């Protein structure tokens, strides 16, 4: 059975020593985020993850969710209780404003919590994850009475939330949504249609489930400009705000999936369900994107979370499994064989995972901190930079952390050999669960197109310019610093490759959009590698000259990343510069 | 539900037009392998795969195998009948010598058959695959009476075979095998021990199952030099050679695996089972490697086979699924959206798959043909080259085709988006099934070490020298040929990178074996890319100047490979040259 150990020391290092969270204590919401408090919170969160949530993971996979005849859904044994503990501990409201009952901590602290919960049991973590995203969307766009009715209950976790976008004929292309909203004459709407792949769409965790649903009003324009967002509670709140009459919506099926069996992926049927418009008519997609952007960071974290827990178990296995002898002579001659961690190729796989997990963790928190600063910073420049970075880097968190997360879970399975392929060890489940992260909340291809087609030119290229200038400044500042030379030099090379990619896109992507589309995946990978390199350079800087093993190991791991991972950037640049022609040349029927 | 179409035109192209199979008709075994006969055979094999075997794939996954109370195993519905049809059609003996009842065709024809059967249902294809490997080992090393007793029945498929190596404490490191063989005094041995992960270890296909078992005789040396190979039939053949008394061996468990549910992965208990020594005492491992090498080519084919069928389904989905509009303007304005194949990133994923599948297919058949020539060629030079190439290239077929096969199945899943993650479409199964191929028959890490640690220096480097000279000659011959310039130039670059890798290994791998071990994965990838480039260059040569779409599409696909895939070689060379130090620097407890 797999184990999980919350990476508390790593969180502390990144938050305190690399990102300097404590230095923001003058900002609203950061006052309680002093290092000691954050450490104490994360320690408790770690315990919850290790002791309460992690034991659910295998059960959830084996049992899955059950749709009952009355359209209710039973979640796997223990899920409901564990959720109740999360609610009782106030974990669901960690980073929500105090006015809605939250604890008002910066969201970056929640990201650390979410990584741990998701490492412990990804399928479980999706329930509170979607609830938080729904609360965020309502805070952002709902009318005051809607906020006061729903948000506190979502923040407390008493009620949960979902996002309803996909229909059978539309996933990525939401302009094809057919669900209809017809005015009831009393200010409410009757929602009719079918939504599929609705994560946490039905379950037994909470007294009510608040569905946020994209639908089209009668007479609204076609495409995405005719979509409005509606809040459709499973039970209509009565005058006291308590769950009352059952709404005309229900779960009519659960998908049988490759993984995340513990999460109910529901087919939702709306038969004239009562819904309330959230925000403006026909402006629903914009609001849904508030939810979606949060969910995209969360999805990136999921990719990282599975790589993290899979890596931990691979490392344990590699230290314990005796097989073969070190190439340089027996390492433990008194044993029948050496532990497989002596083998360089096993090491390579572990170093790949370690350098990814620790770098990706830093990157997710770095981006998350900028998300906090977007709202909390006391100067316009920092707020603007926060928003810019969120826009620019969210697709990278989503796609790079899930694509590489999956690749690294696969490496962890490989360390286990045959034992990784049998379900008993739990390694196969990490792989099966993790695979969805590259798909949902906008496929990784959609992220790449978002980055190349929208985000590079966002606000006239301001976010890109600011981020590249930050890297440039860091590299320049450190090129003469003893011990930082290889990091500064490698970062300079990576930055140069990103610039070359941007230049190529500007010269070739605007005249032929297919050049941009064909380059998008490789550009995102190149940019992702560069972000990781920047994180490793920052972590190296924070570790330099410090003797403790922890810091020395960071320097070694960072060096591994720069010497053995970062060179992949050149091949991505070559692919970008090869252009769209070889990608697009064949007619569709040739495939 | 997924479909499968046998790639008959591609087989014909590779066998006839690229490899020139028809030109070997003077050789024993090749006389019946004229293009028309081979085409007719493969057409029938294609029908069998499409119509009889492919429909079993999903059933096999859903039902799996059942271990009954009497230690018998029931395979999924339809498996037994389909196997009976294979036997009745003589498919199991296609490439075995006529003296054993086979049809005496070159093995390269069987490889095409095996790819199709495995694409149709990988779990099913493992049963005849292991039987063929067992027959091969017996033909190679057994005494005449053993051969005449077992081989014809394995060739006909009346009986099936298995290979028993793994035990709980040993997978890769067979020196740790504990199973014991004690002389019964009558020339037979009593085998006692437990073997795990025995594919096709028990089932309901055949009257008898012939287990080839590695065990240690009393007093034999420790390690791999004390292992002998025994043939242990499930039923002891009576005097007439018919299945008689039940042997003291049985299946005591089936593994619950991530995939290949249709194949029974057995825990086999030997309780003094009667076995006969095959070949010489303590020389069992060498014989087992005959079986293993065949199985490694077969495993490479499995990786390719899953990528092939997954790609076919991804291409169909991409042409049918309507979502979004082409970046360059609506392609099918009369439809609600364009088929997703208009999107460059979807194309990129399809081109990756297509260029892999077609290149890997050519490579597997190229290596397989050399395996035939090793035995059938009428001059010593060609025979020697055949053996050399088999030795050098088998680890590449196994590891490159499975690692990249899995990566490409994952791309096919990605083309499907959310539909790829639900089990209903069958895409998830391809991913789950394919994952084992990177692990069994020697993990891909073991293949890489075999290549770098043994095969490069094999016979004083003769195989490597011969292969590189062949590439050199091809590149030189074509550098001035119109239309071949980019292929010749790219091949030259790739060859130069392989040479640089070899040079680095010679300078650094011999003084510090960890340098070699740490480089092995990247060297195998670099070498694999170069082999693929050579295949694409050969296919381009065979297509040049021919107008039909088929050939023009080969040229485009080859160009894609050279422009967008092959550049990855540089990053592998950089990783090789980074050396083992950053891989090995951390102490084991730092992970």
PDB file of N, CA and C in Angstrom, chain A residues 133-193:
ATOM      1  N   UNK A 133     -14.078  26.722  -6.237  1.00  0.00           N
ATOM      2  CA  UNK A 133     -14.150  27.427  -7.518  1.00  0.00           C
ATOM      3  C   UNK A 133     -15.520  28.061  -7.714  1.00  0.00           C
ATOM      4  N   UNK A 134     -16.573  27.355  -7.301  1.00  0.00           N
ATOM      5  CA  UNK A 134     -17.931  27.903  -7.419  1.00  0.00           C
ATOM      6  C   UNK A 134     -18.095  29.134  -6.520  1.00  0.00           C
ATOM      7  N   UNK A 135     -17.570  29.044  -5.315  1.00  0.00           N
ATOM      8  CA  UNK A 135     -17.651  30.180  -4.393  1.00  0.00           C
ATOM      9  C   UNK A 135     -16.941  31.391  -4.986  1.00  0.00           C
ATOM     10  N   UNK A 136     -15.780  31.142  -5.549  1.00  0.00           N
ATOM     11  CA  UNK A 136     -15.003  32.221  -6.167  1.00  0.00           C
ATOM     12  C   UNK A 136     -15.796  32.922  -7.281  1.00  0.00           C
ATOM     13  N   UNK A 137     -16.430  32.119  -8.130  1.00  0.00           N
ATOM     14  CA  UNK A 137     -17.195  32.706  -9.237  1.00  0.00           C
ATOM     15  C   UNK A 137     -18.350  33.548  -8.707  1.00  0.00           C
ATOM     16  N   UNK A 138     -19.018  33.059  -7.668  1.00  0.00           N
ATOM     17  CA  UNK A 138     -20.148  33.808  -7.109  1.00  0.00           C
ATOM     18  C   UNK A 138     -19.671  35.093  -6.445  1.00  0.00           C
ATOM     19  N   UNK A 139     -18.573  35.017  -5.704  1.00  0.00           N
ATOM     20  CA  UNK A 139     -18.029  36.225  -5.081  1.00  0.00           C
ATOM     21  C   UNK A 139     -17.722  37.261  -6.153  1.00  0.00           C
ATOM     22  N   UNK A 140     -17.175  36.759  -7.244  1.00  0.00           N
ATOM     23  CA  UNK A 140     -16.763  37.659  -8.314  1.00  0.00           C
ATOM     24  C   UNK A 140     -17.942  38.286  -9.052  1.00  0.00           C
ATOM     25  N   UNK A 141     -18.997  37.465  -9.287  1.00  0.00           N
ATOM     26  CA  UNK A 141     -19.993  37.973 -10.229  1.00  0.00           C
ATOM     27  C   UNK A 141     -21.435  37.982  -9.781  1.00  0.00           C
ATOM     28  N   UNK A 142     -21.743  37.455  -8.601  1.00  0.00           N
ATOM     29  CA  UNK A 142     -23.150  37.327  -8.220  1.00  0.00           C
ATOM     30  C   UNK A 142     -23.665  38.602  -7.551  1.00  0.00           C
ATOM     31  N   UNK A 143     -24.972  38.719  -7.557  1.00  0.00           N
ATOM     32  CA  UNK A 143     -25.613  39.822  -6.850  1.00  0.00           C
ATOM     33  C   UNK A 143     -25.461  39.598  -5.338  1.00  0.00           C
ATOM     34  N   UNK A 144     -25.595  40.692  -4.572  1.00  0.00           N
ATOM     35  CA  UNK A 144     -25.340  40.588  -3.142  1.00  0.00           C
ATOM     36  C   UNK A 144     -26.205  39.547  -2.449  1.00  0.00           C
ATOM     37  N   UNK A 145     -27.505  39.503  -2.831  1.00  0.00           N
ATOM     38  CA  UNK A 145     -28.362  38.519  -2.137  1.00  0.00           C
ATOM     39  C   UNK A 145     -27.984  37.082  -2.502  1.00  0.00           C
ATOM     40  N   UNK A 146     -27.505  36.902  -3.735  1.00  0.00           N
ATOM     41  CA  UNK A 146     -27.015  35.568  -4.112  1.00  0.00           C
ATOM     42  C   UNK A 146     -25.777  35.215  -3.299  1.00  0.00           C
ATOM     43  N   UNK A 147     -24.887  36.198  -3.211  1.00  0.00           N
ATOM     44  CA  UNK A 147     -23.676  35.944  -2.424  1.00  0.00           C
ATOM     45  C   UNK A 147     -24.021  35.550  -0.993  1.00  0.00           C
ATOM     46  N   UNK A 148     -24.895  36.334  -0.378  1.00  0.00           N
ATOM     47  CA  UNK A 148     -25.145  36.052   1.045  1.00  0.00           C
ATOM     48  C   UNK A 148     -25.913  34.754   1.230  1.00  0.00           C
ATOM     49  N   UNK A 149     -26.667  34.355   0.212  1.00  0.00           N
ATOM     50  CA  UNK A 149     -27.380  33.078   0.316  1.00  0.00           C
ATOM     51  C   UNK A 149     -26.434  31.882   0.149  1.00  0.00           C
ATOM     52  N   UNK A 150     -25.577  31.965  -0.832  1.00  0.00           N
ATOM     53  CA  UNK A 150     -24.777  30.788  -1.183  1.00  0.00           C
ATOM     54  C   UNK A 150     -23.342  30.766  -0.649  1.00  0.00           C
ATOM     55  N   UNK A 151     -22.675  31.902  -0.733  1.00  0.00           N
ATOM     56  CA  UNK A 151     -21.222  31.863  -0.500  1.00  0.00           C
ATOM     57  C   UNK A 151     -20.841  31.366   0.897  1.00  0.00           C
ATOM     58  N   UNK A 152     -21.487  31.864   1.958  1.00  0.00           N
ATOM     59  CA  UNK A 152     -21.057  31.381   3.279  1.00  0.00           C
ATOM     60  C   UNK A 152     -21.203  29.863   3.431  1.00  0.00           C
ATOM     61  N   UNK A 153     -22.234  29.299   2.816  1.00  0.00           N
ATOM     62  CA  UNK A 153     -22.435  27.850   2.949  1.00  0.00           C
ATOM     63  C   UNK A 153     -21.429  27.068   2.102  1.00  0.00           C
ATOM     64  N   UNK A 154     -20.991  27.672   0.988  1.00  0.00           N
ATOM     65  CA  UNK A 154     -19.939  27.025   0.184  1.00  0.00           C
ATOM     66  C   UNK A 154     -18.588  27.149   0.885  1.00  0.00           C
ATOM     67  N   UNK A 155     -18.382  28.315   1.503  1.00  0.00           N
ATOM     68  CA  UNK A 155     -17.119  28.535   2.202  1.00  0.00           C
ATOM     69  C   UNK A 155     -17.011  27.618   3.420  1.00  0.00           C
ATOM     70  N   UNK A 156     -18.106  27.456   4.121  1.00  0.00           N
ATOM     71  CA  UNK A 156     -18.076  26.566   5.294  1.00  0.00           C
ATOM     72  C   UNK A 156     -18.013  25.104   4.867  1.00  0.00           C
ATOM     73  N   UNK A 157     -18.396  24.836   3.617  1.00  0.00           N
ATOM     74  CA  UNK A 157     -18.408  23.455   3.133  1.00  0.00           C
ATOM     75  C   UNK A 157     -19.724  22.747   3.407  1.00  0.00           C
ATOM     76  N   UNK A 158     -20.635  23.470   4.060  1.00  0.00           N
ATOM     77  CA  UNK A 158     -21.933  22.873   4.363  1.00  0.00           C
ATOM     78  C   UNK A 158     -22.641  22.481   3.059  1.00  0.00           C
ATOM     79  N   UNK A 159     -22.536  23.335   2.058  1.00  0.00           N
ATOM     80  CA  UNK A 159     -23.000  23.026   0.713  1.00  0.00           C
ATOM     81  C   UNK A 159     -21.772  22.886  -0.192  1.00  0.00           C
ATOM     82  N   UNK A 160     -21.969  22.196  -1.303  1.00  0.00           N
ATOM     83  CA  UNK A 160     -20.864  22.062  -2.253  1.00  0.00           C
ATOM     84  C   UNK A 160     -21.284  22.624  -3.600  1.00  0.00           C
ATOM     85  N   UNK A 161     -20.315  22.789  -4.496  1.00  0.00           N
ATOM     86  CA  UNK A 161     -20.598  23.405  -5.787  1.00  0.00           C
ATOM     87  C   UNK A 161     -20.063  22.597  -6.953  1.00  0.00           C
ATOM     88  N   UNK A 162     -20.590  22.906  -8.120  1.00  0.00           N
ATOM     89  CA  UNK A 162     -20.123  22.249  -9.344  1.00  0.00           C
ATOM     90  C   UNK A 162     -20.080  23.262 -10.478  1.00  0.00           C
ATOM     91  N   UNK A 163     -19.427  22.906 -11.566  1.00  0.00           N
ATOM     92  CA  UNK A 163     -19.486  23.725 -12.773  1.00  0.00           C
ATOM     93  C   UNK A 163     -20.017  22.875 -13.920  1.00  0.00           C
ATOM     94  N   UNK A 164     -21.059  23.390 -14.585  1.00  0.00           N
ATOM     95  CA  UNK A 164     -21.740  22.632 -15.643  1.00  0.00           C
ATOM     96  C   UNK A 164     -21.536  23.311 -16.984  1.00  0.00           C
ATOM     97  N   UNK A 165     -20.580  22.791 -17.747  1.00  0.00           N
ATOM     98  CA  UNK A 165     -20.299  23.367 -19.057  1.00  0.00           C
ATOM     99  C   UNK A 165     -20.597  22.364 -20.163  1.00  0.00           C
ATOM    100  N   UNK A 166     -19.945  21.204 -20.060  1.00  0.00           N
ATOM    101  CA  UNK A 166     -19.909  20.241 -21.161  1.00  0.00           C
ATOM    102  C   UNK A 166     -21.277  19.643 -21.469  1.00  0.00           C
ATOM    103  N   UNK A 167     -21.534  19.477 -22.753  1.00  0.00           N
ATOM    104  CA  UNK A 167     -22.702  18.734 -23.225  1.00  0.00           C
ATOM    105  C   UNK A 167     -22.190  17.702 -24.231  1.00  0.00           C
ATOM    106  N   UNK A 168     -23.028  16.729 -24.587  1.00  0.00           N
ATOM    107  CA  UNK A 168     -22.504  15.682 -25.475  1.00  0.00           C
ATOM    108  C   UNK A 168     -21.859  16.244 -26.741  1.00  0.00           C
ATOM    109  N   UNK A 169     -22.429  17.274 -27.308  1.00  0.00           N
ATOM    110  CA  UNK A 169     -21.900  17.791 -28.566  1.00  0.00           C
ATOM    111  C   UNK A 169     -20.854  18.891 -28.353  1.00  0.00           C
ATOM    112  N   UNK A 170     -20.565  19.241 -27.119  1.00  0.00           N
ATOM    113  CA  UNK A 170     -19.569  20.299 -26.936  1.00  0.00           C
ATOM    114  C   UNK A 170     -18.756  20.138 -25.663  1.00  0.00           C
ATOM    115  N   UNK A 171     -17.459  20.141 -25.869  1.00  0.00           N
ATOM    116  CA  UNK A 171     -16.539  20.133 -24.743  1.00  0.00           C
ATOM    117  C   UNK A 171     -15.722  21.412 -24.790  1.00  0.00           C
ATOM    118  N   UNK A 172     -14.712  21.430 -25.622  1.00  0.00           N
ATOM    119  CA  UNK A 172     -13.885  22.620 -25.783  1.00  0.00           C
ATOM    120  C   UNK A 172     -14.681  23.784 -26.374  1.00  0.00           C
ATOM    121  N   UNK A 173     -15.548  23.469 -27.319  1.00  0.00           N
ATOM    122  CA  UNK A 173     -16.257  24.505 -28.070  1.00  0.00           C
ATOM    123  C   UNK A 173     -17.598  24.822 -27.419  1.00  0.00           C
ATOM    124  N   UNK A 174     -17.559  25.691 -26.407  1.00  0.00           N
ATOM    125  CA  UNK A 174     -18.756  25.950 -25.607  1.00  0.00           C
ATOM    126  C   UNK A 174     -19.804  26.735 -26.382  1.00  0.00           C
ATOM    127  N   UNK A 175     -19.398  27.290 -27.497  1.00  0.00           N
ATOM    128  CA  UNK A 175     -20.370  27.994 -28.341  1.00  0.00           C
ATOM    129  C   UNK A 175     -21.485  27.082 -28.824  1.00  0.00           C
ATOM    130  N   UNK A 176     -21.252  25.787 -28.763  1.00  0.00           N
ATOM    131  CA  UNK A 176     -22.268  24.833 -29.235  1.00  0.00           C
ATOM    132  C   UNK A 176     -23.277  24.433 -28.155  1.00  0.00           C
ATOM    133  N   UNK A 177     -23.177  25.046 -26.977  1.00  0.00           N
ATOM    134  CA  UNK A 177     -24.095  24.695 -25.886  1.00  0.00           C
ATOM    135  C   UNK A 177     -25.552  24.881 -26.302  1.00  0.00           C
ATOM    136  N   UNK A 178     -26.360  23.874 -25.981  1.00  0.00           N
ATOM    137  CA  UNK A 178     -27.779  23.905 -26.353  1.00  0.00           C
ATOM    138  C   UNK A 178     -28.727  24.083 -25.167  1.00  0.00           C
ATOM    139  N   UNK A 179     -28.225  23.876 -23.950  1.00  0.00           N
ATOM    140  CA  UNK A 179     -29.115  23.988 -22.788  1.00  0.00           C
ATOM    141  C   UNK A 179     -29.817  25.343 -22.818  1.00  0.00           C
ATOM    142  N   UNK A 180     -31.097  25.299 -22.527  1.00  0.00           N
ATOM    143  CA  UNK A 180     -31.957  26.473 -22.703  1.00  0.00           C
ATOM    144  C   UNK A 180     -32.371  27.045 -21.360  1.00  0.00           C
ATOM    145  N   UNK A 181     -32.513  28.367 -21.330  1.00  0.00           N
ATOM    146  CA  UNK A 181     -33.046  29.038 -20.144  1.00  0.00           C
ATOM    147  C   UNK A 181     -34.265  29.859 -20.575  1.00  0.00           C
ATOM    148  N   UNK A 182     -35.403  29.546 -19.994  1.00  0.00           N
ATOM    149  CA  UNK A 182     -36.643  30.248 -20.344  1.00  0.00           C
ATOM    150  C   UNK A 182     -37.138  30.993 -19.108  1.00  0.00           C
ATOM    151  N   UNK A 183     -37.439  32.295 -19.255  1.00  0.00           N
ATOM    152  CA  UNK A 183     -37.886  33.068 -18.083  1.00  0.00           C
ATOM    153  C   UNK A 183     -39.174  32.477 -17.488  1.00  0.00           C
ATOM    154  N   UNK A 184     -39.208  32.378 -16.171  1.00  0.00           N
ATOM    155  CA  UNK A 184     -40.416  31.903 -15.491  1.00  0.00           C
ATOM    156  C   UNK A 184     -41.380  33.043 -15.198  1.00  0.00           C
ATOM    157  N   UNK A 185     -40.957  34.270 -15.452  1.00  0.00           N
ATOM    158  CA  UNK A 185     -41.815  35.413 -15.202  1.00  0.00           C
ATOM    159  C   UNK A 185     -41.642  35.998 -13.818  1.00  0.00           C
ATOM    160  N   UNK A 186     -40.957  35.286 -12.942  1.00  0.00           N
ATOM    161  CA  UNK A 186     -40.772  35.780 -11.565  1.00  0.00           C
ATOM    162  C   UNK A 186     -39.300  36.131 -11.317  1.00  0.00           C
ATOM    163  N   UNK A 187     -38.594  36.319 -12.414  1.00  0.00           N
ATOM    164  CA  UNK A 187     -37.171  36.642 -12.258  1.00  0.00           C
ATOM    165  C   UNK A 187     -36.279  35.416 -12.300  1.00  0.00           C
ATOM    166  N   UNK A 188     -36.878  34.249 -12.172  1.00  0.00           N
ATOM    167  CA  UNK A 188     -36.088  33.026 -12.273  1.00  0.00           C
ATOM    168  C   UNK A 188     -36.213  32.467 -13.688  1.00  0.00           C
ATOM    169  N   UNK A 189     -35.426  31.442 -13.958  1.00  0.00           N
ATOM    170  CA  UNK A 189     -35.431  30.820 -15.283  1.00  0.00           C
ATOM    171  C   UNK A 189     -35.643  29.316 -15.146  1.00  0.00           C
ATOM    172  N   UNK A 190     -36.220  28.739 -16.199  1.00  0.00           N
ATOM    173  CA  UNK A 190     -36.353  27.283 -16.259  1.00  0.00           C
ATOM    174  C   UNK A 190     -35.244  26.762 -17.167  1.00  0.00           C
ATOM    175  N   UNK A 191     -34.352  25.956 -16.591  1.00  0.00           N
ATOM    176  CA  UNK A 191     -33.186  25.449 -17.324  1.00  0.00           C
ATOM    177  C   UNK A 191     -33.483  24.028 -17.789  1.00  0.00           C
ATOM    178  N   UNK A 192     -33.264  23.793 -19.096  1.00  0.00           N
ATOM    179  CA  UNK A 192     -33.497  22.465 -19.658  1.00  0.00           C
ATOM    180  C   UNK A 192     -32.322  22.061 -20.537  1.00  0.00           C
ATOM    181  N   UNK A 193     -31.843  20.858 -20.296  1.00  0.00           N
ATOM    182  CA  UNK A 193     -30.735  20.367 -21.113  1.00  0.00           C
ATOM    183  C   UNK A 193     -29.969  19.279 -20.383  1.00  0.00           C
TER     184      UNK A 193
END
